[in-house]
PDB file of C-alpha atoms in Angstrom:
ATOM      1  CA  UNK A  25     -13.887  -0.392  -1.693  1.00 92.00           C
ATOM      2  CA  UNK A  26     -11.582   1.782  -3.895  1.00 93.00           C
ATOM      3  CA  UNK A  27      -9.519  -1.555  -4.553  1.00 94.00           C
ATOM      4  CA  UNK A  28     -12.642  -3.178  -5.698  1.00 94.00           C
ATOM      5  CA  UNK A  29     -14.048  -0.556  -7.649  1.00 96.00           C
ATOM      6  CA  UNK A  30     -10.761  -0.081  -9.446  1.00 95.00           C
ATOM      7  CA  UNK A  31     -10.675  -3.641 -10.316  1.00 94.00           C
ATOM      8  CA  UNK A  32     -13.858  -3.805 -11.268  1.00 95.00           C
ATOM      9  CA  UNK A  33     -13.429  -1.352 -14.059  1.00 96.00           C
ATOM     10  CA  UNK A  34     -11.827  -3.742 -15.975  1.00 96.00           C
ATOM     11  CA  UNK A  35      -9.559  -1.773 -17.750  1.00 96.00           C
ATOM     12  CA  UNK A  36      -6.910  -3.801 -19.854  1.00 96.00           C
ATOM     13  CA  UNK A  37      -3.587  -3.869 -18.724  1.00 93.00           C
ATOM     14  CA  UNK A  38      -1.908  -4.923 -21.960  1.00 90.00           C
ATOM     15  CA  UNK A  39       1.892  -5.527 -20.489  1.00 88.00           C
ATOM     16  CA  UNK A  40       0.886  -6.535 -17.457  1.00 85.00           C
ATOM     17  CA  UNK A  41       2.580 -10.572 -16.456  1.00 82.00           C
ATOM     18  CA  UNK A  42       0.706 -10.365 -13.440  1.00 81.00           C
ATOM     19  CA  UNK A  43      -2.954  -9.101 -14.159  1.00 85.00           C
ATOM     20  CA  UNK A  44      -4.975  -8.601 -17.505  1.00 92.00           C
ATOM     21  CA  UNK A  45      -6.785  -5.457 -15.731  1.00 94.00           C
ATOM     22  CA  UNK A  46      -5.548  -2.639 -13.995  1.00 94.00           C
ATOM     23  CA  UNK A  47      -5.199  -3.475 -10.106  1.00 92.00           C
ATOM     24  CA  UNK A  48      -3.820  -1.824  -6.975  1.00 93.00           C
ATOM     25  CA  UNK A  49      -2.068  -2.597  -4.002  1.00 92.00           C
ATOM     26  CA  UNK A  50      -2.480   0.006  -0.916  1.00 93.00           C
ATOM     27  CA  UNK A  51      -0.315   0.745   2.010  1.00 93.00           C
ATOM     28  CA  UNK A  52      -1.624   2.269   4.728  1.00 94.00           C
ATOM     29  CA  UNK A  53       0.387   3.713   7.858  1.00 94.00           C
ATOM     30  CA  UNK A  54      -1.744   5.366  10.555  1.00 94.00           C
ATOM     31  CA  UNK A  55       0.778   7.403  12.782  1.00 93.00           C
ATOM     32  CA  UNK A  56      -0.142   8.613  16.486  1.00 90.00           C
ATOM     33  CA  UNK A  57       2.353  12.252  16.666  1.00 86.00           C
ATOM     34  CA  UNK A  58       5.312  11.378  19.192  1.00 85.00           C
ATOM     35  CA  UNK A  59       8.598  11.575  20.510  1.00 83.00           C
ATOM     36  CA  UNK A  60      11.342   9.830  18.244  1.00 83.00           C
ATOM     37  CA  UNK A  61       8.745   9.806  15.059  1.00 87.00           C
ATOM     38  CA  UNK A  62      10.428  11.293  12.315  1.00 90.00           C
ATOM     39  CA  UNK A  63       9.380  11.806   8.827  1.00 92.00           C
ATOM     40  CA  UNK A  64      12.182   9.480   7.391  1.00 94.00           C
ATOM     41  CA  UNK A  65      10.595   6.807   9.595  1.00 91.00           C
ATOM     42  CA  UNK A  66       7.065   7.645   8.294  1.00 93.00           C
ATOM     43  CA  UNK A  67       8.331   7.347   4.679  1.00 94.00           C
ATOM     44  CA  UNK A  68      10.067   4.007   5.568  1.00 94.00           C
ATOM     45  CA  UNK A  69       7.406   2.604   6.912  1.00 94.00           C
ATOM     46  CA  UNK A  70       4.526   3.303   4.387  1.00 94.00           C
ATOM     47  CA  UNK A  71       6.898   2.242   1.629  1.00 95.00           C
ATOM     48  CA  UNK A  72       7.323  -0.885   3.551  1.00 95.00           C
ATOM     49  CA  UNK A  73       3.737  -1.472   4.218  1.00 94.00           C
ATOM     50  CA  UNK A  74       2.946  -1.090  -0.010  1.00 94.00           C
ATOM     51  CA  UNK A  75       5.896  -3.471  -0.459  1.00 93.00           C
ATOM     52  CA  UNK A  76       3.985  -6.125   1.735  1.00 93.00           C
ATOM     53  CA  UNK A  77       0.738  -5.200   0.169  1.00 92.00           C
ATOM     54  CA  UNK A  78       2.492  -6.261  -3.442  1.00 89.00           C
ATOM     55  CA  UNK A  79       4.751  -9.056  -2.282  1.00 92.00           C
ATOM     56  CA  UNK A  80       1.447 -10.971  -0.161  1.00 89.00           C
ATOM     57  CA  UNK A  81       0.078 -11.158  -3.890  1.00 84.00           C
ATOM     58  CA  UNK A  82      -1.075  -7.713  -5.216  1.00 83.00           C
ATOM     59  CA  UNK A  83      -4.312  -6.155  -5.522  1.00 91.00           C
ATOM     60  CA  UNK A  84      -4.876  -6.021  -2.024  1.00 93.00           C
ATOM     61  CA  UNK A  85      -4.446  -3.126   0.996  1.00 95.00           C
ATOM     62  CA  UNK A  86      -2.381  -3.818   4.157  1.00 95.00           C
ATOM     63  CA  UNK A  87      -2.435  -1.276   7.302  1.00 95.00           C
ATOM     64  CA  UNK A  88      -0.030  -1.083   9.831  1.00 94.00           C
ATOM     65  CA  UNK A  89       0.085   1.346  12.550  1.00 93.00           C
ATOM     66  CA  UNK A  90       2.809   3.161  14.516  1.00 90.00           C
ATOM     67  CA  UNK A  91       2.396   4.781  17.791  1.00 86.00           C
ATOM     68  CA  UNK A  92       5.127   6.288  19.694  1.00 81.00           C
ATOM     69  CA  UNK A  93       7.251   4.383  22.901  1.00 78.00           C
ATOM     70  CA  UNK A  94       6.242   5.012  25.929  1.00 67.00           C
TER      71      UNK A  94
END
C-alpha cells in the first residue's frame, strides 16, 4: 500500500528514463535471531533483496526471509 500510494501521488520525476512519476522499489528481509547470523549478512541480504526488487522491473516490493540452520 505505501508503493501504491506513493505512485499514486503522481509527482513528476523530470530526469527520470524509467518513470515520469516518482516510484519505489522495496526490499524486505525478515530475520529469525540465530547462530551464524551476522549483521554483514543482514546488510547483504536486504541490499540484495532491493536489487531484485529494481532489476524484476521497479516499482514493486520483494520479501525474502532468513532463518537460521538448524
Amino acid at each position: 500500500s505505501i508503493r501504491d500510494a506513493i505512485e499514486k501521488m503522481g509527482i513528476e520525476h523530470k530526469w527520470s528514463g524509467v518513470a515520469d512519476v516518482v516510484t519505489v522499489s522495496i526490499g524486505l528481509l525478515s530475520v529469525t535471531p540465530g547462530v551464524g547470523i551476522t549483521e554483514d549478512i543482514i546488510y547483504k541480504l536486504a541490499d540484495d533483496t532491493l536489487y531484485m526488487a529494481k532489476n524484476g522491473g521497479r516499482n514493486r516490493v520483494v520479501q525474502q526471509e532468513l532463518q537460521p540452520k538448524v
